[in-house]
Amino acid sequence: MLPPEFEARMRDMLGSEYTLFEKSLQAPPHQALRINTLKTPPGDFLGKAQFSLTPVPWAKAGYYYQAKDKPGKHPYHDAGAYYIQEPSAMAPAEYLGALPGERVLDLCASPGGKSTQIAADMQGQGILICNEIHPARAKILSENIERMGIANAVVTNETPERLLERFPAYFDRILVDAPCSGEGMFRKNEAAVQEWSPEHVVLCAQRQDKILGCAAGMLRAGGRLVYSTCTFAPEENEGSVSRFLNRFPEFSVLKAKLFPGMEPGRPEWEPGALGQAGYCARLFPHKLNGEGHFFAVLQKEGVTGGIFAPKGGEETGMREKECAEWFRFQKENLRMQREGNYLLFGDQLYLAPLYMPQIKGLKVLRPGLHLGTNKKNRFEPSHALALFLHSKEAFKTVNFSAQDPSVRAYLCGQAVALDGEAGWHLIMVDGLGIGWGKRSKGMIKNHYPKGLRKMY
């Protein structure tokens, strides 16, 4: 049952279309995944995946799948070959257009779908800061960054205000997928229906104004800001954009190229909305195969150029002799070559991206690629490293096909009988790194993390 106030407002907004809109909310939601191009070219994946996939028009690596496919239970999911993502939610990151080498912020990033999409566009180059204000959700975000094999991401658990203090005019691009009333998720999330109220819409709009204000201060001249929500409420969509433009006249809205089924924003739905709101985009579930969404592409005036050092400077990292165990492990086991700064947190070693800003004083969950643990006179590689590596970067590998029962045995935490050379082996499924095993006396000792092990 839809909230009566929501139903009345949508009838007023949509007029004769309301019947089709209401019917769409009673239909099963569309399901999609986005191929992780950091790990596999879409063509290669499509050639070996046993799923029924059709392209999502507005996402270059996005594909609809059918319920019978169950990609969340496939070993490719554990290997980070794709991210299961609502199809409409793929649009904002596409319009952000992040490029390799840039400084990018995903300000409201959990659970990580848009962050991992941005990371794929950056191709492992530059700095991506993924922030989530809620600690539990920030942990989920960090886990998804790890699963997708992303090395140049820094996961933070901060308020927008705190980040603004540290990163004034620093980022080339910022995505604000703002907390909202969630109306666009009603057919997928019953809790969103129960939590909805007109007062909640007003509260969300006020919160969005504050978040956007912080984002404006962190964007460099000439930079791009994409604002998105998963709600239909004009006050949170065209209204938020118009209030932002009134406060920050140095911004303008770029006219979004619309794919079939997308519609321009409707300034007439929000009293006082500026004409530029018509350059935004709305996604309705009765018009396309996806949930309700809204986004606006905002440009800050000026020319991007020069190098701006972050407030507090950049991380310098450790000297190589302080990471002796890692370099010994790398020499014996890997062909991996990646620049960065080595950071040690307790006994955990990370490879931070080059030119990463100083993180002292910030709540950081993941400062780049987690390499592993410094043990006494030895180094133990991390699960994150296994998910990051490509097959040719490890000297010793074990490659199972997705249909091999040994893959599921490995994911359950079982040892695998296999003769061969002793030492650390990268365990793979169809060429995709999935974890570590250490071979000894004809057995592969399982190092798949206990918290991730399956129950088949």
Short mmCIF file of C-alpha atoms in Angstrom, two decimals:
data_model
loop_
_atom_site.label_atom_id
_atom_site.label_comp_id
_atom_site.label_asym_id
_atom_site.label_seq_id
_atom_site.Cartn_x
_atom_site.Cartn_y
_atom_site.Cartn_z
CA MET A 1 0.00 0.00 0.00
CA LEU A 2 1.38 3.40 -1.00
CA PRO A 3 1.21 6.27 1.52
CA PRO A 4 -1.91 8.32 0.71
CA GLU A 5 -0.01 11.64 0.61
CA PHE A 6 2.56 10.15 -1.79
CA GLU A 7 -0.18 8.75 -4.01
CA ALA A 8 -2.02 12.08 -4.13
CA ARG A 9 1.14 13.98 -5.04
CA MET A 10 2.11 11.54 -7.79
CA ARG A 11 -1.40 11.67 -9.27
CA ASP A 12 -1.08 15.44 -9.40
CA MET A 13 2.39 15.23 -10.99
CA LEU A 14 1.69 12.53 -13.56
CA GLY A 15 -1.96 13.06 -14.44
CA SER A 16 -3.13 10.46 -16.95
CA GLU A 17 0.19 8.58 -16.65
CA TYR A 18 -0.41 7.74 -13.01
CA THR A 19 -2.18 4.45 -13.77
CA LEU A 20 0.84 3.19 -15.72
CA PHE A 21 3.15 4.41 -12.95
CA GLU A 22 1.15 2.61 -10.26
CA LYS A 23 1.06 -0.57 -12.33
CA SER A 24 4.86 -0.47 -12.76
CA LEU A 25 5.31 -0.44 -8.98
CA GLN A 26 3.40 -3.73 -8.81
CA ALA A 27 5.62 -5.43 -11.39
CA PRO A 28 8.82 -7.31 -10.51
CA PRO A 29 11.90 -5.03 -10.44
CA HIS A 30 14.50 -5.26 -13.17
CA GLN A 31 17.82 -6.81 -12.20
CA ALA A 32 21.23 -5.96 -13.60
CA LEU A 33 24.94 -6.36 -13.12
CA ARG A 34 27.89 -4.27 -14.23
CA ILE A 35 30.98 -6.03 -15.53
CA ASN A 36 34.15 -5.03 -13.70
CA THR A 37 36.40 -3.83 -16.53
CA LEU A 38 39.34 -3.62 -14.11
CA LYS A 39 39.36 -7.42 -14.14
CA THR A 40 37.91 -8.54 -17.46
CA PRO A 41 36.92 -6.95 -20.78
CA PRO A 42 33.15 -7.18 -21.30
CA GLY A 43 33.67 -9.20 -24.48
CA ASP A 44 35.71 -11.84 -22.64
CA PHE A 45 33.19 -12.04 -19.83
CA LEU A 46 30.22 -12.35 -22.15
CA GLY A 47 32.00 -15.17 -23.93
CA LYS A 48 32.27 -17.33 -20.81
CA ALA A 49 29.38 -16.24 -18.55
CA GLN A 50 26.41 -18.58 -18.51
CA PHE A 51 23.90 -15.79 -17.90
CA SER A 52 21.14 -14.37 -20.10
CA LEU A 53 22.44 -10.80 -20.48
CA THR A 54 21.08 -7.82 -22.41
CA PRO A 55 22.67 -4.32 -22.36
CA VAL A 56 21.57 -1.49 -20.10
CA PRO A 57 21.39 1.40 -22.63
CA TRP A 58 22.96 4.11 -20.45
CA ALA A 59 25.77 2.02 -18.89
CA LYS A 60 28.61 0.83 -21.11
CA ALA A 61 29.34 -2.25 -18.96
CA GLY A 62 25.82 -2.76 -17.58
CA TYR A 63 23.63 -5.76 -18.43
CA TYR A 64 20.20 -6.94 -17.37
CA TYR A 65 20.03 -10.53 -16.19
CA GLN A 66 17.15 -12.89 -15.50
CA ALA A 67 16.11 -14.14 -12.06
CA LYS A 68 17.08 -17.71 -12.98
CA ASP A 69 20.72 -16.63 -13.50
CA LYS A 70 21.43 -16.03 -9.76
CA PRO A 71 24.77 -14.23 -10.36
CA GLY A 72 25.16 -13.49 -6.64
CA LYS A 73 25.76 -17.20 -6.00
CA HIS A 74 28.29 -17.68 -8.80
CA PRO A 75 32.06 -17.87 -8.13
CA TYR A 76 32.55 -14.98 -10.57
CA HIS A 77 30.81 -12.76 -8.01
CA ASP A 78 33.32 -13.77 -5.32
CA ALA A 79 36.10 -12.99 -7.78
CA GLY A 80 34.74 -9.47 -8.34
CA ALA A 81 34.00 -10.00 -12.03
CA TYR A 82 30.86 -7.89 -11.71
CA TYR A 83 28.83 -5.78 -9.32
CA ILE A 84 25.11 -6.47 -8.97
CA GLN A 85 23.56 -3.04 -9.35
CA GLU A 86 20.12 -1.59 -9.93
CA PRO A 87 20.10 -0.45 -13.60
CA SER A 88 18.90 3.14 -13.05
CA ALA A 89 21.57 3.58 -10.38
CA MET A 90 24.25 3.07 -13.05
CA ALA A 91 23.40 6.38 -14.74
CA PRO A 92 24.94 9.01 -12.38
CA ALA A 93 28.49 7.62 -12.48
CA GLU A 94 28.32 7.37 -16.27
CA TYR A 95 27.45 11.06 -16.48
CA LEU A 96 30.21 11.94 -14.00
CA GLY A 97 32.66 10.81 -16.69
CA ALA A 98 35.69 10.26 -14.43
CA LEU A 99 39.03 9.98 -16.25
CA PRO A 100 42.32 8.22 -15.41
CA GLY A 101 44.61 10.35 -13.28
CA GLU A 102 41.93 12.60 -11.82
CA ARG A 103 41.03 13.33 -8.22
CA VAL A 104 37.49 12.11 -7.63
CA LEU A 105 35.21 12.05 -4.58
CA ASP A 106 32.16 9.86 -4.08
CA LEU A 107 30.76 11.71 -1.09
CA CYS A 108 27.87 9.40 -0.08
CA ALA A 109 29.34 6.17 -1.35
CA SER A 110 27.90 3.11 0.42
CA PRO A 111 27.35 0.36 -0.55
CA GLY A 112 29.86 1.03 -3.34
CA GLY A 113 28.12 0.47 -6.68
CA LYS A 114 28.84 3.95 -7.99
CA SER A 115 32.34 4.06 -6.44
CA THR A 116 33.34 0.84 -8.17
CA GLN A 117 31.86 2.14 -11.41
CA ILE A 118 33.91 5.34 -11.11
CA ALA A 119 37.02 3.29 -10.32
CA ALA A 120 36.60 1.31 -13.53
CA ASP A 121 36.50 4.55 -15.52
CA MET A 122 39.68 5.72 -13.78
CA GLN A 123 41.49 2.51 -14.82
CA GLY A 124 43.48 2.38 -11.60
CA GLN A 125 45.05 5.83 -12.10
CA GLY A 126 44.50 8.88 -9.91
CA ILE A 127 42.90 9.15 -6.48
CA LEU A 128 39.36 8.10 -5.64
CA ILE A 129 38.08 8.97 -2.18
CA CYS A 130 34.96 7.01 -1.23
CA ASN A 131 33.22 8.39 1.84
CA GLU A 132 30.38 7.10 3.96
CA ILE A 133 29.26 8.83 7.14
CA HIS A 134 27.71 5.74 8.82
CA PRO A 135 30.40 3.36 10.22
CA ALA A 136 28.57 0.08 9.48
CA ARG A 137 27.81 1.14 5.92
CA ALA A 138 31.39 2.37 5.49
CA LYS A 139 32.58 -1.16 6.33
CA ILE A 140 30.33 -2.62 3.60
CA LEU A 141 31.69 -0.01 1.19
CA SER A 142 35.27 -1.00 2.03
CA GLU A 143 34.48 -4.69 1.48
CA ASN A 144 33.06 -3.98 -1.99
CA ILE A 145 36.07 -1.87 -2.91
CA GLU A 146 38.21 -4.87 -1.97
CA ARG A 147 36.12 -7.42 -3.87
CA MET A 148 36.31 -5.40 -7.06
CA GLY A 149 40.12 -5.28 -6.91
CA ILE A 150 40.45 -1.49 -6.66
CA ALA A 151 43.89 -0.19 -5.71
CA ASN A 152 43.59 3.61 -5.94
CA ALA A 153 40.62 4.09 -3.57
CA VAL A 154 40.75 5.57 -0.09
CA VAL A 155 37.68 4.70 2.02
CA THR A 156 36.80 7.27 4.67
CA ASN A 157 34.13 7.50 7.37
CA GLU A 158 33.71 11.25 7.75
CA THR A 159 31.14 14.02 7.69
CA PRO A 160 31.00 16.22 4.58
CA GLU A 161 31.93 19.19 6.75
CA ARG A 162 35.09 17.48 7.96
CA LEU A 163 36.12 16.59 4.42
CA LEU A 164 35.54 20.18 3.31
CA GLU A 165 38.00 21.35 5.96
CA ARG A 166 40.66 19.03 4.54
CA PHE A 167 39.95 19.25 0.80
CA PRO A 168 38.99 22.79 -0.23
CA ALA A 169 38.91 23.14 -4.05
CA TYR A 170 40.72 19.80 -4.42
CA PHE A 171 38.63 17.43 -6.56
CA ASP A 172 38.19 17.35 -10.33
CA ARG A 173 34.85 15.52 -10.05
CA ILE A 174 32.43 14.82 -7.22
CA LEU A 175 29.45 12.52 -7.10
CA VAL A 176 26.74 13.28 -4.54
CA ASP A 177 24.29 10.38 -4.55
CA ALA A 178 22.40 12.02 -1.74
CA PRO A 179 20.48 10.37 1.10
CA CYS A 180 16.84 10.81 0.13
CA SER A 181 13.28 9.71 0.88
CA GLY A 182 13.79 6.62 -1.30
CA GLU A 183 10.53 6.83 -3.22
CA GLY A 184 12.16 5.37 -6.30
CA MET A 185 12.88 2.16 -4.37
CA PHE A 186 9.33 1.52 -3.14
CA ARG A 187 8.80 -1.66 -5.18
CA LYS A 188 12.18 -3.04 -4.06
CA ASN A 189 12.22 -1.92 -0.44
CA GLU A 190 9.13 -2.16 1.75
CA ALA A 191 10.98 -0.37 4.56
CA ALA A 192 11.23 2.73 2.38
CA VAL A 193 7.43 2.76 2.10
CA GLN A 194 7.01 2.43 5.87
CA GLU A 195 9.51 5.20 6.63
CA TRP A 196 8.08 7.70 4.14
CA SER A 197 6.26 10.86 5.23
CA PRO A 198 5.98 14.43 3.90
CA GLU A 199 8.07 15.53 6.89
CA HIS A 200 10.78 13.05 5.93
CA VAL A 201 10.91 14.54 2.42
CA VAL A 202 11.46 18.00 3.90
CA LEU A 203 14.16 16.68 6.23
CA CYS A 204 15.95 14.97 3.33
CA ALA A 205 15.86 18.15 1.24
CA GLN A 206 17.43 20.12 4.07
CA ARG A 207 20.15 17.48 4.48
CA GLN A 208 20.81 17.52 0.74
CA ASP A 209 21.33 21.30 0.80
CA LYS A 210 24.04 20.93 3.44
CA ILE A 211 25.80 18.09 1.61
CA LEU A 212 25.75 19.94 -1.71
CA GLY A 213 27.15 23.04 -0.05
CA CYS A 214 30.14 21.06 1.20
CA ALA A 215 30.62 19.45 -2.22
CA ALA A 216 30.66 22.88 -3.90
CA GLY A 217 33.57 23.94 -1.70
CA MET A 218 35.58 20.80 -2.48
CA LEU A 219 35.30 21.09 -6.28
CA ARG A 220 38.01 22.79 -8.30
CA ALA A 221 37.31 25.51 -10.82
CA GLY A 222 36.03 23.91 -14.01
CA GLY A 223 35.16 20.73 -12.16
CA ARG A 224 32.04 18.58 -12.52
CA LEU A 225 29.53 17.69 -9.83
CA VAL A 226 26.80 15.11 -10.39
CA TYR A 227 23.89 15.18 -7.97
CA SER A 228 21.53 12.20 -7.88
CA THR A 229 18.69 10.76 -5.84
CA CYS A 230 16.39 7.74 -5.98
CA THR A 231 13.22 9.71 -5.27
CA PHE A 232 10.44 11.34 -7.27
CA ALA A 233 9.96 14.24 -4.84
CA PRO A 234 10.43 17.58 -6.68
CA GLU A 235 11.62 19.22 -3.47
CA GLU A 236 14.58 16.80 -3.38
CA ASN A 237 15.24 16.92 -7.13
CA GLU A 238 14.55 20.06 -9.18
CA GLY A 239 14.14 21.93 -5.90
CA SER A 240 17.51 20.88 -4.53
CA VAL A 241 19.21 21.84 -7.78
CA SER A 242 17.53 25.24 -7.90
CA ARG A 243 18.31 26.06 -4.27
CA PHE A 244 21.91 25.06 -4.95
CA LEU A 245 22.16 27.33 -8.01
CA ASN A 246 20.74 30.24 -6.04
CA ARG A 247 23.40 29.78 -3.36
CA PHE A 248 26.26 29.02 -5.74
CA PRO A 249 25.84 31.08 -8.94
CA GLU A 250 29.27 29.95 -10.16
CA PHE A 251 27.59 26.64 -11.09
CA SER A 252 25.42 25.85 -14.07
CA VAL A 253 23.56 22.72 -15.19
CA LEU A 254 24.86 20.90 -18.25
CA LYS A 255 22.08 19.55 -20.42
CA ALA A 256 22.04 15.78 -19.98
CA LYS A 257 21.89 13.61 -23.06
CA LEU A 258 18.77 11.52 -22.54
CA PHE A 259 18.48 7.86 -23.44
CA PRO A 260 15.12 6.41 -24.50
CA GLY A 261 12.78 6.43 -21.53
CA MET A 262 14.58 9.22 -19.69
CA GLU A 263 12.80 12.56 -19.31
CA PRO A 264 14.05 16.09 -18.64
CA GLY A 265 13.57 17.61 -15.21
CA ARG A 266 10.31 19.45 -14.63
CA PRO A 267 10.85 22.88 -13.03
CA GLU A 268 7.08 23.44 -12.98
CA TRP A 269 6.77 20.71 -10.35
CA GLU A 270 8.75 22.74 -7.81
CA PRO A 271 7.66 26.34 -7.07
CA GLY A 272 10.55 28.73 -7.58
CA ALA A 273 12.67 26.20 -9.49
CA LEU A 274 15.02 27.76 -12.05
CA GLY A 275 14.75 27.00 -15.75
CA GLN A 276 18.03 25.08 -15.69
CA ALA A 277 16.24 22.34 -13.78
CA GLY A 278 14.88 21.29 -17.17
CA TYR A 279 18.41 20.19 -18.12
CA CYS A 280 18.33 17.51 -15.41
CA ALA A 281 17.14 13.95 -16.01
CA ARG A 282 14.34 11.89 -14.50
CA LEU A 283 13.97 8.12 -14.72
CA PHE A 284 10.49 6.69 -14.14
CA PRO A 285 9.81 2.94 -13.79
CA HIS A 286 6.85 3.09 -16.20
CA LYS A 287 9.06 4.64 -18.89
CA LEU A 288 12.17 2.42 -18.76
CA ASN A 289 13.53 -0.80 -17.29
CA GLY A 290 14.73 0.48 -13.96
CA GLU A 291 13.71 2.13 -10.71
CA GLY A 292 12.97 5.79 -10.07
CA HIS A 293 16.00 8.07 -10.25
CA PHE A 294 17.01 11.69 -10.81
CA PHE A 295 20.35 13.28 -11.65
CA ALA A 296 21.82 16.64 -12.60
CA VAL A 297 25.25 17.36 -14.09
CA LEU A 298 26.62 20.59 -12.62
CA GLN A 299 29.65 22.49 -13.89
CA LYS A 300 31.71 24.95 -11.84
CA GLU A 301 32.91 27.98 -13.77
CA GLY A 302 36.59 28.49 -14.45
CA VAL A 303 39.34 26.45 -16.03
CA THR A 304 40.80 23.35 -14.41
CA GLY A 305 44.56 23.60 -14.41
CA GLY A 306 47.68 23.56 -12.28
CA ILE A 307 48.42 21.33 -9.32
CA PHE A 308 46.69 22.02 -6.02
CA ALA A 309 48.27 20.44 -2.98
CA PRO A 310 45.79 19.18 -0.40
CA LYS A 311 45.54 20.90 2.95
CA GLY A 312 48.06 19.13 5.18
CA GLY A 313 50.19 17.96 2.25
CA GLU A 314 50.61 14.49 0.78
CA GLU A 315 51.56 11.13 2.23
CA THR A 316 55.23 10.30 1.81
CA GLY A 317 55.11 6.67 2.88
CA MET A 318 57.79 4.38 4.26
CA ARG A 319 61.25 3.59 2.97
CA GLU A 320 61.71 0.26 1.18
CA LYS A 321 63.95 -1.15 3.89
CA GLU A 322 61.07 -0.74 6.33
CA CYS A 323 59.01 -3.10 4.14
CA ALA A 324 61.68 -5.77 3.75
CA GLU A 325 59.32 -8.72 4.31
CA TRP A 326 56.96 -7.48 1.59
CA PHE A 327 59.72 -6.99 -0.96
CA ARG A 328 61.06 -10.46 -0.21
CA PHE A 329 57.59 -11.92 -0.72
CA GLN A 330 57.11 -9.91 -3.90
CA LYS A 331 60.45 -11.02 -5.35
CA GLU A 332 59.66 -14.69 -4.66
CA ASN A 333 56.03 -14.71 -5.78
CA LEU A 334 54.99 -11.79 -7.97
CA ARG A 335 55.66 -9.86 -11.15
CA MET A 336 53.54 -7.02 -9.80
CA GLN A 337 54.74 -3.50 -10.65
CA ARG A 338 52.69 -0.65 -9.21
CA GLU A 339 53.83 2.75 -8.00
CA GLY A 340 52.64 4.15 -4.70
CA ASN A 341 53.56 4.88 -1.11
CA TYR A 342 53.82 2.15 1.51
CA LEU A 343 51.88 2.76 4.71
CA LEU A 344 51.91 0.56 7.80
CA PHE A 345 48.94 0.45 10.19
CA GLY A 346 49.96 -1.78 13.05
CA ASP A 347 51.18 -4.88 11.23
CA GLN A 348 49.01 -4.23 8.12
CA LEU A 349 50.80 -2.96 5.02
CA TYR A 350 49.04 -0.85 2.38
CA LEU A 351 50.11 0.57 -0.95
CA ALA A 352 48.59 4.04 -1.12
CA PRO A 353 48.10 5.82 -4.45
CA LEU A 354 50.73 8.30 -5.55
CA TYR A 355 50.05 11.86 -4.40
CA MET A 356 47.53 10.65 -1.84
CA PRO A 357 46.64 13.44 0.58
CA GLN A 358 47.75 13.26 4.19
CA ILE A 359 45.21 11.16 6.09
CA LYS A 360 46.32 11.82 9.66
CA GLY A 361 43.30 12.90 11.68
CA LEU A 362 40.77 11.37 9.27
CA LYS A 363 38.76 8.20 9.90
CA VAL A 364 40.18 5.94 7.20
CA LEU A 365 39.10 2.34 6.69
CA ARG A 366 41.18 1.59 3.60
CA PRO A 367 44.09 3.80 2.46
CA GLY A 368 44.63 2.14 -0.92
CA LEU A 369 45.52 -1.48 -1.68
CA HIS A 370 45.87 -3.78 1.34
CA LEU A 371 48.96 -5.87 0.61
CA GLY A 372 49.01 -8.07 3.69
CA THR A 373 50.37 -8.67 7.18
CA ASN A 374 53.91 -8.32 8.45
CA LYS A 375 54.60 -11.44 10.49
CA LYS A 376 57.85 -12.25 12.28
CA ASN A 377 60.42 -12.71 9.48
CA ARG A 378 57.72 -13.35 6.87
CA PHE A 379 54.87 -11.71 5.00
CA GLU A 380 51.34 -13.06 4.60
CA PRO A 381 49.47 -11.72 1.55
CA SER A 382 45.99 -10.25 1.93
CA HIS A 383 42.76 -11.35 0.29
CA ALA A 384 42.60 -7.87 -1.28
CA LEU A 385 45.90 -8.53 -3.06
CA ALA A 386 44.58 -11.78 -4.53
CA LEU A 387 41.51 -9.98 -5.86
CA PHE A 388 43.67 -7.20 -7.34
CA LEU A 389 46.22 -9.38 -9.15
CA HIS A 390 45.88 -10.56 -12.73
CA SER A 391 46.91 -14.10 -13.66
CA LYS A 392 50.28 -13.13 -15.19
CA GLU A 393 51.32 -11.18 -12.09
CA ALA A 394 51.75 -14.28 -9.90
CA PHE A 395 54.50 -16.86 -10.42
CA LYS A 396 52.45 -19.77 -9.07
CA THR A 397 48.74 -20.12 -9.83
CA VAL A 398 45.96 -22.67 -9.66
CA ASN A 399 43.20 -22.03 -12.18
CA PHE A 400 39.87 -23.83 -11.80
CA SER A 401 36.91 -23.60 -14.12
CA ALA A 402 33.72 -22.22 -12.61
CA GLN A 403 32.13 -25.66 -12.93
CA ASP A 404 34.94 -27.47 -11.08
CA PRO A 405 33.72 -28.72 -7.66
CA SER A 406 37.11 -27.68 -6.25
CA VAL A 407 36.09 -24.01 -6.58
CA ARG A 408 33.12 -24.44 -4.27
CA ALA A 409 35.21 -26.55 -1.92
CA TYR A 410 37.78 -23.74 -1.79
CA LEU A 411 35.09 -21.09 -1.16
CA CYS A 412 33.81 -23.24 1.72
CA GLY A 413 37.27 -23.13 3.29
CA GLN A 414 38.32 -26.69 2.49
CA ALA A 415 41.83 -27.75 1.61
CA VAL A 416 42.29 -28.93 -1.99
CA ALA A 417 44.41 -31.92 -2.95
CA LEU A 418 46.82 -30.88 -5.69
CA ASP A 419 50.42 -31.84 -6.42
CA GLY A 420 53.00 -29.31 -7.51
CA GLU A 421 55.49 -26.72 -6.33
CA ALA A 422 55.38 -25.65 -2.67
CA GLY A 423 54.59 -22.11 -1.58
CA TRP A 424 51.97 -19.43 -2.11
CA HIS A 425 49.62 -19.87 -5.06
CA LEU A 426 47.07 -17.46 -6.46
CA ILE A 427 43.80 -19.39 -6.68
CA MET A 428 41.76 -18.41 -9.74
CA VAL A 429 38.44 -19.19 -11.35
CA ASP A 430 38.62 -18.98 -15.14
CA GLY A 431 41.62 -16.65 -14.91
CA LEU A 432 40.20 -14.38 -12.19
CA GLY A 433 41.96 -14.18 -8.83
CA ILE A 434 39.74 -15.37 -6.01
CA GLY A 435 42.09 -15.97 -3.06
CA TRP A 436 45.32 -17.52 -1.78
CA GLY A 437 46.39 -21.05 -1.05
CA LYS A 438 49.68 -22.38 0.26
CA ARG A 439 50.75 -25.69 -1.24
CA SER A 440 52.58 -28.27 0.85
CA LYS A 441 52.79 -32.08 0.65
CA GLY A 442 50.25 -32.42 -2.15
CA MET A 443 47.64 -30.15 -0.56
CA ILE A 444 46.61 -26.53 -0.98
CA LYS A 445 46.08 -25.10 2.49
CA ASN A 446 43.08 -22.79 2.29
CA HIS A 447 43.61 -19.08 3.07
CA TYR A 448 40.17 -17.91 1.99
CA PRO A 449 38.95 -15.49 4.73
CA LYS A 450 36.76 -17.22 7.30
CA GLY A 451 34.20 -14.43 7.25
CA LEU A 452 33.61 -14.94 3.52
CA ARG A 453 33.36 -18.72 3.44
CA LYS A 454 30.26 -20.22 1.88
CA MET A 455 27.73 -22.78 3.05
CA TYR A 456 26.55 -24.74 0.01
#
